[in-house]
Tab-separated table of C-alpha atoms in Angstrom:
chain	number	residue	atom	x	y	z
A	1	UNK	CA	-15.491	-10.722	24.832
A	2	UNK	CA	-14.236	-12.866	21.961
A	3	UNK	CA	-11.936	-11.235	19.402
A	4	UNK	CA	-11.161	-12.587	15.933
A	5	UNK	CA	-8.447	-10.913	13.873
A	6	UNK	CA	-7.476	-11.474	10.219
A	7	UNK	CA	-4.098	-13.205	10.011
A	8	UNK	CA	-2.626	-14.235	6.670
A	9	UNK	CA	-5.232	-16.293	4.851
A	10	UNK	CA	-6.939	-17.213	8.125
A	11	UNK	CA	-7.561	-15.621	11.503
A	12	UNK	CA	-6.539	-15.534	15.158
A	13	UNK	CA	-8.928	-15.561	18.098
A	14	UNK	CA	-8.590	-14.638	21.756
A	15	UNK	CA	-10.725	-13.614	24.733
A	16	UNK	CA	-10.713	-10.426	26.747
A	17	UNK	CA	-11.088	-10.994	30.512
A	18	UNK	CA	-14.547	-10.764	32.037
A	19	UNK	CA	-15.630	-7.168	32.382
A	20	UNK	CA	-13.380	-5.917	29.551
A	21	UNK	CA	-14.890	-4.551	26.388
A	22	UNK	CA	-13.317	-3.194	23.222
A	23	UNK	CA	-14.323	-0.631	20.650
A	24	UNK	CA	-13.962	-1.849	17.072
A	25	UNK	CA	-12.702	0.692	14.537
A	26	UNK	CA	-13.049	-0.516	10.978
A	27	UNK	CA	-14.270	0.708	7.583
A	28	UNK	CA	-18.030	1.122	7.353
A	29	UNK	CA	-19.929	-1.919	6.170
A	30	UNK	CA	-20.812	-1.734	2.520
A	31	UNK	CA	-22.141	-4.661	0.492
A	32	UNK	CA	-20.253	-5.620	-2.644
A	33	UNK	CA	-21.513	-4.655	-6.059
A	34	UNK	CA	-24.218	-7.096	-7.152
A	35	UNK	CA	-22.534	-7.388	-10.562
A	36	UNK	CA	-18.921	-6.164	-10.304
A	37	UNK	CA	-18.207	-6.955	-13.949
A	38	UNK	CA	-21.088	-4.728	-15.062
A	39	UNK	CA	-20.037	-1.994	-12.630
A	40	UNK	CA	-16.515	-1.888	-14.051
A	41	UNK	CA	-17.757	-2.144	-17.626
A	42	UNK	CA	-20.037	0.857	-17.132
A	43	UNK	CA	-17.152	2.857	-15.645
A	44	UNK	CA	-14.776	1.978	-18.497
A	45	UNK	CA	-17.309	2.707	-21.227
A	46	UNK	CA	-18.470	5.974	-19.612
A	47	UNK	CA	-15.108	7.438	-18.588
A	48	UNK	CA	-14.511	10.484	-16.426
A	49	UNK	CA	-12.713	13.516	-17.835
A	50	UNK	CA	-11.343	14.161	-21.279
A	51	UNK	CA	-9.862	10.906	-22.520
A	52	UNK	CA	-9.222	9.388	-25.911
A	53	UNK	CA	-9.424	5.655	-26.636
A	54	UNK	CA	-6.498	3.707	-28.091
A	55	UNK	CA	-6.449	3.232	-31.852
A	56	UNK	CA	-5.655	0.354	-34.158
A	57	UNK	CA	-1.929	0.131	-34.788
A	58	UNK	CA	-0.960	1.587	-31.404
A	59	UNK	CA	1.049	-0.201	-28.753
A	60	UNK	CA	-0.450	-0.235	-25.237
A	61	UNK	CA	1.263	-0.674	-21.861
A	62	UNK	CA	-0.746	-1.463	-18.726
A	63	UNK	CA	0.730	-0.937	-15.251
A	64	UNK	CA	-0.680	-3.382	-12.717
A	65	UNK	CA	0.052	-3.769	-8.994
A	66	UNK	CA	2.077	-6.637	-7.591
A	67	UNK	CA	1.085	-9.352	-5.126
A	68	UNK	CA	1.144	-6.963	-2.143
A	69	UNK	CA	-2.093	-5.328	-3.318
A	70	UNK	CA	-5.504	-7.071	-3.447
A	71	UNK	CA	-6.435	-5.600	-6.833
A	72	UNK	CA	-9.381	-7.471	-8.430
A	73	UNK	CA	-7.808	-7.734	-11.882
A	74	UNK	CA	-10.279	-10.441	-12.879
A	75	UNK	CA	-12.988	-7.738	-12.891
A	76	UNK	CA	-10.998	-4.618	-13.823
A	77	UNK	CA	-9.149	-5.920	-16.865
A	78	UNK	CA	-11.740	-7.648	-19.134
A	79	UNK	CA	-13.664	-4.500	-20.166
A	80	UNK	CA	-10.388	-2.675	-20.845
A	81	UNK	CA	-9.111	-5.483	-23.034
A	82	UNK	CA	-12.461	-5.888	-24.784
A	83	UNK	CA	-12.541	-2.181	-25.524
A	84	UNK	CA	-9.065	-2.292	-27.039
A	85	UNK	CA	-9.940	-5.236	-29.234
A	86	UNK	CA	-13.073	-3.403	-30.374
A	87	UNK	CA	-10.844	-0.430	-31.267
A	88	UNK	CA	-8.614	-2.688	-33.361
A	89	UNK	CA	-5.632	-2.964	-30.972
A	90	UNK	CA	-3.928	-6.316	-31.476
A	91	UNK	CA	-3.254	-8.586	-28.487
A	92	UNK	CA	0.424	-8.764	-29.427
A	93	UNK	CA	0.673	-4.961	-29.111
A	94	UNK	CA	-0.393	-4.999	-25.451
A	95	UNK	CA	2.127	-5.362	-22.601
A	96	UNK	CA	1.372	-5.756	-18.908
A	97	UNK	CA	4.066	-4.449	-16.562
A	98	UNK	CA	3.952	-5.444	-12.896
A	99	UNK	CA	4.562	-2.271	-10.906
A	100	UNK	CA	6.824	-3.399	-8.083
A	101	UNK	CA	8.485	-0.088	-7.216
A	102	UNK	CA	11.186	-1.172	-4.757
A	103	UNK	CA	9.329	-4.330	-3.701
A	104	UNK	CA	10.926	-7.707	-4.493
A	105	UNK	CA	10.300	-8.741	-8.076
A	106	UNK	CA	7.834	-11.420	-9.124
A	107	UNK	CA	8.903	-14.438	-11.160
A	108	UNK	CA	6.781	-15.724	-14.062
A	109	UNK	CA	5.544	-18.669	-12.011
A	110	UNK	CA	4.004	-16.146	-9.570
A	111	UNK	CA	2.086	-14.160	-12.172
A	112	UNK	CA	-1.057	-16.232	-11.767
A	113	UNK	CA	-1.305	-14.914	-8.197
A	114	UNK	CA	-2.366	-11.556	-9.647
A	115	UNK	CA	-3.491	-12.234	-13.222
A	116	UNK	CA	-6.022	-14.653	-14.722
A	117	UNK	CA	-4.291	-17.473	-16.581
A	118	UNK	CA	-5.929	-16.558	-19.888
A	119	UNK	CA	-4.343	-13.111	-19.736
A	120	UNK	CA	-0.909	-14.590	-19.006
A	121	UNK	CA	-1.340	-16.958	-21.948
A	122	UNK	CA	-2.461	-14.216	-24.342
A	123	UNK	CA	-0.420	-11.118	-23.520
A	124	UNK	CA	3.180	-10.168	-22.872
A	125	UNK	CA	3.787	-9.764	-19.110
A	126	UNK	CA	6.913	-8.164	-17.632
A	127	UNK	CA	8.008	-7.366	-14.095
A	128	UNK	CA	9.520	-3.964	-13.409
A	129	UNK	CA	12.963	-3.718	-11.814
A	130	UNK	CA	13.528	-0.280	-10.319
A	131	UNK	CA	17.197	-1.021	-9.726
A	132	UNK	CA	17.986	-1.835	-13.379
A	133	UNK	CA	19.010	1.522	-14.830
A	134	UNK	CA	19.466	0.043	-18.304
A	135	UNK	CA	15.677	-0.350	-18.544
A	136	UNK	CA	14.822	3.141	-17.286
A	137	UNK	CA	14.431	6.444	-19.122
A	138	UNK	CA	15.033	9.844	-17.504
A	139	UNK	CA	12.300	12.447	-17.990
A	140	UNK	CA	13.852	15.299	-16.011
A	141	UNK	CA	12.978	16.588	-12.532
A	142	UNK	CA	9.781	17.582	-10.783
A	143	UNK	CA	9.295	21.004	-9.222
A	144	UNK	CA	10.274	19.396	-5.887
A	145	UNK	CA	13.552	18.146	-7.315
A	146	UNK	CA	12.648	14.488	-7.798
A	147	UNK	CA	14.705	12.914	-10.607
A	148	UNK	CA	12.196	11.061	-12.755
A	149	UNK	CA	13.347	7.677	-14.070
A	150	UNK	CA	10.578	5.488	-15.488
A	151	UNK	CA	10.340	2.033	-17.044
A	152	UNK	CA	11.395	2.391	-20.685
A	153	UNK	CA	8.922	-0.175	-22.030
A	154	UNK	CA	6.034	1.706	-20.454
A	155	UNK	CA	7.242	5.041	-21.835
A	156	UNK	CA	7.760	3.611	-25.310
A	157	UNK	CA	4.112	2.581	-25.636
A	158	UNK	CA	1.738	4.779	-27.629
A	159	UNK	CA	-1.005	4.451	-24.999
A	160	UNK	CA	-0.494	4.054	-21.230
A	161	UNK	CA	-2.967	2.659	-18.687
A	162	UNK	CA	-2.850	2.248	-14.896
A	163	UNK	CA	-4.949	-0.265	-12.972
A	164	UNK	CA	-5.351	-0.312	-9.182
A	165	UNK	CA	-7.308	0.506	-6.041
A	166	UNK	CA	-8.021	3.778	-4.266
A	167	UNK	CA	-7.343	3.185	-0.589
A	168	UNK	CA	-5.731	4.955	2.368
A	169	UNK	CA	-1.958	5.404	2.351
A	170	UNK	CA	0.059	6.367	5.404
A	171	UNK	CA	1.992	9.227	3.784
A	172	UNK	CA	0.724	9.542	0.188
A	173	UNK	CA	-2.777	10.179	1.567
A	174	UNK	CA	-4.397	7.750	-0.847
A	175	UNK	CA	-3.164	5.225	-3.369
A	176	UNK	CA	-4.634	5.060	-6.845
A	177	UNK	CA	-4.515	7.103	-10.019
A	178	UNK	CA	-1.065	7.604	-11.516
A	179	UNK	CA	0.774	6.188	-8.481
A	180	UNK	CA	0.885	2.660	-9.926
A	181	UNK	CA	3.176	3.972	-12.682
A	182	UNK	CA	4.713	7.093	-11.104
A	183	UNK	CA	6.059	5.048	-8.179
A	184	UNK	CA	5.425	1.435	-9.192
A	185	UNK	CA	7.336	1.783	-12.481
A	186	UNK	CA	9.937	4.271	-11.245
A	187	UNK	CA	13.639	3.948	-10.586
A	188	UNK	CA	15.081	3.701	-7.103
A	189	UNK	CA	16.366	7.296	-7.112
A	190	UNK	CA	12.894	8.580	-8.041
A	191	UNK	CA	11.241	6.623	-5.235
A	192	UNK	CA	13.920	7.607	-2.711
A	193	UNK	CA	13.486	11.312	-3.365
A	194	UNK	CA	9.706	11.165	-3.365
A	195	UNK	CA	9.444	9.002	-0.255
A	196	UNK	CA	11.856	11.237	1.645
A	197	UNK	CA	8.945	13.697	1.758
A	198	UNK	CA	7.129	11.325	4.130
A	199	UNK	CA	8.451	13.328	7.094
A	200	UNK	CA	6.775	16.514	5.863
A	201	UNK	CA	3.825	17.569	8.022
A	202	UNK	CA	1.426	17.416	5.080
A	203	UNK	CA	2.464	13.894	4.038
A	204	UNK	CA	-0.056	12.020	6.119
A	205	UNK	CA	-2.842	9.500	6.015
A	206	UNK	CA	-5.949	10.741	4.221
A	207	UNK	CA	-4.389	14.039	3.035
A	208	UNK	CA	-4.380	14.516	-0.727
A	209	UNK	CA	-4.722	18.136	-1.864
A	210	UNK	CA	-1.908	19.575	0.294
A	211	UNK	CA	0.297	16.487	0.446
A	212	UNK	CA	3.769	17.192	-1.032
A	213	UNK	CA	4.580	13.519	-1.597
A	214	UNK	CA	1.305	12.922	-3.424
A	215	UNK	CA	1.499	16.172	-5.408
A	216	UNK	CA	4.974	15.098	-6.515
A	217	UNK	CA	3.489	11.770	-7.669
A	218	UNK	CA	0.836	13.631	-9.659
A	219	UNK	CA	3.524	15.688	-11.384
A	220	UNK	CA	5.466	12.542	-12.240
A	221	UNK	CA	2.278	11.113	-13.718
A	222	UNK	CA	1.843	14.165	-15.930
A	223	UNK	CA	5.447	13.893	-17.092
A	224	UNK	CA	4.885	10.258	-18.046
A	225	UNK	CA	1.660	11.013	-19.889
A	226	UNK	CA	-0.846	8.448	-18.636
A	227	UNK	CA	-3.915	8.128	-20.819
A	228	UNK	CA	-6.355	6.070	-18.781
A	229	UNK	CA	-6.884	4.822	-15.227
A	230	UNK	CA	-9.183	2.134	-13.838
A	231	UNK	CA	-9.501	2.105	-10.048
A	232	UNK	CA	-11.668	0.144	-7.652
A	233	UNK	CA	-12.742	0.790	-4.086
A	234	UNK	CA	-12.974	-2.343	-1.967
A	235	UNK	CA	-14.834	-3.101	1.233
A	236	UNK	CA	-13.108	-4.770	4.195
A	237	UNK	CA	-13.759	-8.166	2.597
A	238	UNK	CA	-11.739	-7.027	-0.452
A	239	UNK	CA	-14.851	-6.940	-2.667
A	240	UNK	CA	-15.562	-4.201	-5.212
A	241	UNK	CA	-18.082	-1.610	-4.054
A	242	UNK	CA	-17.287	1.149	-6.576
A	243	UNK	CA	-15.274	1.558	-9.758
A	244	UNK	CA	-13.975	4.633	-11.569
A	245	UNK	CA	-12.296	4.956	-14.955
A	246	UNK	CA	-11.022	7.689	-17.233
A	247	UNK	CA	-8.567	10.549	-16.835
A	248	UNK	CA	-6.394	9.704	-13.777
A	249	UNK	CA	-6.935	13.071	-12.084
A	250	UNK	CA	-10.691	12.858	-12.620
A	251	UNK	CA	-10.686	9.317	-11.241
A	252	UNK	CA	-8.996	10.520	-8.062
A	253	UNK	CA	-11.369	13.476	-7.672
A	254	UNK	CA	-14.342	11.132	-7.882
A	255	UNK	CA	-12.831	8.217	-5.984
A	256	UNK	CA	-11.329	9.881	-2.915
A	257	UNK	CA	-14.651	11.104	-1.453
A	258	UNK	CA	-16.059	7.604	-1.909
A	259	UNK	CA	-13.015	6.023	-0.267
A	260	UNK	CA	-13.128	8.539	2.570
A	261	UNK	CA	-16.826	7.870	3.198
A	262	UNK	CA	-16.028	4.188	3.582
A	263	UNK	CA	-12.703	4.305	5.441
A	264	UNK	CA	-12.628	7.455	7.593
A	265	UNK	CA	-13.841	6.664	11.098
A	266	UNK	CA	-14.216	9.138	14.006
A	267	UNK	CA	-12.607	8.255	17.338
A	268	UNK	CA	-13.418	10.187	20.523
A	269	UNK	CA	-10.144	9.692	22.427
A	270	UNK	CA	-6.930	7.619	22.339
A	271	UNK	CA	-6.799	4.014	23.469
A	272	UNK	CA	-4.580	2.492	26.148
A	273	UNK	CA	-4.394	-0.780	24.246
A	274	UNK	CA	-4.831	-1.169	20.506
A	275	UNK	CA	-5.091	-4.586	18.889
A	276	UNK	CA	-4.571	-4.265	15.133
A	277	UNK	CA	-4.336	-6.381	12.015
A	278	UNK	CA	-3.317	-4.945	8.638
A	279	UNK	CA	-6.276	-6.915	7.249
A	280	UNK	CA	-4.874	-10.339	6.438
A	281	UNK	CA	-3.357	-11.439	3.129
A	282	UNK	CA	-1.831	-9.707	1.209
A	283	UNK	CA	-1.761	-6.721	3.577
A	284	UNK	CA	0.306	-8.714	6.085
A	285	UNK	CA	2.477	-10.545	3.566
A	286	UNK	CA	5.591	-9.050	5.200
A	287	UNK	CA	6.658	-6.421	7.746
A	288	UNK	CA	7.146	-3.875	4.951
A	289	UNK	CA	3.392	-3.936	4.269
A	290	UNK	CA	2.221	-4.687	7.814
A	291	UNK	CA	3.916	-1.587	9.223
A	292	UNK	CA	1.241	0.492	7.509
A	293	UNK	CA	-1.407	-1.011	9.776
A	294	UNK	CA	0.799	-0.288	12.771
A	295	UNK	CA	1.100	3.354	11.699
A	296	UNK	CA	-2.660	3.777	11.304
A	297	UNK	CA	-3.328	2.158	14.683
A	298	UNK	CA	-0.692	4.289	16.411
A	299	UNK	CA	-2.594	7.445	15.470
A	300	UNK	CA	-5.239	6.613	18.069
A	301	UNK	CA	-3.045	4.939	20.709
A	302	UNK	CA	-1.812	7.062	23.608
A	303	UNK	CA	1.875	7.571	24.275
A	304	UNK	CA	2.961	5.020	26.846
A	305	UNK	CA	0.159	2.708	25.810
A	306	UNK	CA	0.328	-0.720	24.193
A	307	UNK	CA	-0.136	-1.890	20.621
A	308	UNK	CA	-0.452	-5.489	19.454
A	309	UNK	CA	0.150	-6.026	15.738
A	310	UNK	CA	-1.213	-9.298	14.318
A	311	UNK	CA	0.567	-9.928	11.013
A	312	UNK	CA	1.475	-13.314	9.544
A	313	UNK	CA	4.442	-12.049	7.465
A	314	UNK	CA	5.095	-15.294	5.516
A	315	UNK	CA	7.621	-13.407	3.353
A	316	UNK	CA	9.647	-12.012	6.240
A	317	UNK	CA	10.633	-8.372	6.321
A	318	UNK	CA	9.868	-7.766	2.648
A	319	UNK	CA	13.028	-5.766	1.964
A	320	UNK	CA	16.644	-6.946	1.959
A	321	UNK	CA	18.138	-3.506	2.619
A	322	UNK	CA	15.862	-3.072	5.650
A	323	UNK	CA	17.108	-6.401	7.041
A	324	UNK	CA	20.779	-5.647	6.402
A	325	UNK	CA	20.524	-2.199	7.944
A	326	UNK	CA	18.790	-3.505	11.073
A	327	UNK	CA	21.371	-6.311	11.398
A	328	UNK	CA	24.075	-3.726	12.128
A	329	UNK	CA	25.400	-4.366	15.635
A	330	UNK	CA	25.202	-0.644	16.376
A	331	UNK	CA	21.390	-0.624	16.125
A	332	UNK	CA	19.915	-1.952	19.333
A	333	UNK	CA	17.238	0.608	20.168
A	334	UNK	CA	14.801	3.032	18.591
A	335	UNK	CA	17.177	5.857	19.518
A	336	UNK	CA	19.899	4.079	17.540
A	337	UNK	CA	17.574	3.899	14.535
A	338	UNK	CA	16.865	7.639	14.633
A	339	UNK	CA	20.539	8.554	15.050
A	340	UNK	CA	21.785	6.220	12.343
A	341	UNK	CA	18.987	7.158	9.926
A	342	UNK	CA	19.848	10.853	10.215
A	343	UNK	CA	23.542	10.119	9.700
A	344	UNK	CA	23.106	7.759	6.745
A	345	UNK	CA	20.428	9.775	4.971
A	346	UNK	CA	17.070	8.720	3.613
A	347	UNK	CA	16.867	5.531	1.606
A	348	UNK	CA	13.857	3.413	0.730
A	349	UNK	CA	13.991	0.076	2.534
A	350	UNK	CA	15.634	1.250	5.723
A	351	UNK	CA	12.987	3.987	5.934
A	352	UNK	CA	10.748	1.192	7.206
A	353	UNK	CA	12.933	0.997	10.338
A	354	UNK	CA	12.388	4.705	10.936
A	355	UNK	CA	8.623	4.329	10.489
A	356	UNK	CA	8.480	1.414	12.942
A	357	UNK	CA	10.582	3.246	15.531
A	358	UNK	CA	8.613	6.471	15.134
A	359	UNK	CA	5.612	4.702	16.671
A	360	UNK	CA	7.228	1.962	18.756
A	361	UNK	CA	9.405	4.504	20.586
A	362	UNK	CA	6.295	5.990	22.205
A	363	UNK	CA	3.976	2.953	22.208
A	364	UNK	CA	5.056	-0.453	23.521
A	365	UNK	CA	4.560	-2.682	20.476
A	366	UNK	CA	4.154	-6.462	20.462
A	367	UNK	CA	4.115	-8.557	17.301
A	368	UNK	CA	2.123	-11.733	16.786
A	369	UNK	CA	3.434	-13.239	13.555
A	370	UNK	CA	4.957	-16.244	11.881
A	371	UNK	CA	8.442	-14.731	12.143
A	372	UNK	CA	11.243	-16.279	14.136
A	373	UNK	CA	11.286	-14.593	17.545
A	374	UNK	CA	14.927	-13.521	17.343
A	375	UNK	CA	14.406	-12.113	13.871
A	376	UNK	CA	11.441	-10.067	15.155
A	377	UNK	CA	13.517	-8.772	18.069
A	378	UNK	CA	16.203	-7.757	15.600
A	379	UNK	CA	13.600	-5.521	13.949
A	380	UNK	CA	12.871	-4.043	17.426
A	381	UNK	CA	9.512	-5.722	17.919
A	382	UNK	CA	8.543	-7.667	21.031
A	383	UNK	CA	7.465	-11.079	19.690
A	384	UNK	CA	4.539	-12.875	21.309
A	385	UNK	CA	3.724	-16.548	20.654
A	386	UNK	CA	-0.007	-15.913	20.248
A	387	UNK	CA	-2.739	-13.323	20.406
A	388	UNK	CA	-4.029	-14.482	23.788
A	389	UNK	CA	-0.606	-14.239	25.425
A	390	UNK	CA	-0.069	-10.814	23.862
A	391	UNK	CA	-3.385	-9.530	25.236
A	392	UNK	CA	-2.751	-11.018	28.677
A	393	UNK	CA	0.712	-9.440	28.859
A	394	UNK	CA	-0.516	-6.052	27.681
A	395	UNK	CA	-3.424	-5.906	30.134
A	396	UNK	CA	-1.157	-6.962	33.004
A	397	UNK	CA	0.976	-3.887	32.315
A	398	UNK	CA	-1.983	-1.483	32.114
A	399	UNK	CA	-4.217	-0.123	34.887
A	400	UNK	CA	-7.689	-1.547	35.432
A	401	UNK	CA	-10.309	-0.108	33.132
A	402	UNK	CA	-7.872	0.372	30.265
A	403	UNK	CA	-9.498	1.672	27.105
A	404	UNK	CA	-9.169	-1.059	24.455
A	405	UNK	CA	-9.484	-0.611	20.697
A	406	UNK	CA	-9.521	-3.155	17.893
A	407	UNK	CA	-8.666	-2.458	14.240
A	408	UNK	CA	-9.198	-5.628	12.164
A	409	UNK	CA	-8.523	-3.849	8.854
A	410	UNK	CA	-6.028	-1.201	9.937
A	411	UNK	CA	-4.416	-0.660	6.512
A	412	UNK	CA	-7.815	0.307	5.075
A	413	UNK	CA	-8.905	2.510	7.984
A	414	UNK	CA	-8.428	6.258	8.456
A	415	UNK	CA	-9.043	6.912	12.177
A	416	UNK	CA	-9.701	10.570	13.006
A	417	UNK	CA	-9.049	11.420	16.622
A	418	UNK	CA	-11.173	13.909	18.528
A	419	UNK	CA	-14.282	13.560	16.362
A	420	UNK	CA	-17.516	11.699	16.911
């Protein structure tokens, strides 16, 4: 059986031995919208919920995702901008803010990776820096004690918009809605406190209504006062299949069932060997993003089994604090990670080490990537030079007849164990 896995902007291929078969777990096939521009335009001009349009003379701030998210801005933004011009909002009164959260910032020469050139040439574009307290404004605390610090430029605008995708998230349940601003434009202390909830039982993949981390995000969004959201749902080829616009809460209520119908896949029983890809670029741009695919795949991999993660990671780990923390000579095992993490306390960046070890401590995990082998070992992965060698090594360590699963778009898949 021939396997082909997304890997960066290309793919990797390998063969299973004769007699071996694999079950493929991926989002359901759904063709792209025949006219995505018209689909988005209809959503924007027939919004969900009680919303008001911007008015002439108002300033507008638009939160957009960074290069780690495959948001189709070329389709989502034009009807929004056309609508504002029709309402009399001047181009010079519109600011785009790249919502990086705690991700590395983007430089101006990278902006065309996420925005059409004509937008960059016409509008003011800024990149958020969650560590720069001089450009943050405090709004108070949420009911769960999260200190809310938000980008001051975004808060100063008369009208606030968020643009993004609704897709599975390993502990927020789903992305989308206010999250692009509530986390993407937040300060480090806000993100630290919110993300510390990831260890709560309810903070899990596909859970929204009873998810403390996501409910905290919704409260932050209300404190900010976000006027309008535009969210897309993409198929596994990163093409728009649905679009929703309007009040952020109404967008989530309408979008989550559609995302779940596409991404939630029943699985009868755990696998002995799982071969997973986050889904290629930009989902595997670094370990920070690729770990999400590992987490989704681990949900349906038995303890003591094997997991092969195929992730190009051209930008390394994706977080400097994560690298520094893992470079400590006292961290040489998953047990060391757990002990040190409890002693040091939660902090975004190094939390990625805890998430990796949570799964790799019970599932032998190999990494096929573009990373230096020693660097990968330092992050407690077992590096493999290629997909074929990884599969051969895994099968040699498993009994005959091992149950094999394949997740080519793991970041976008919600596997549900014990259902058919």
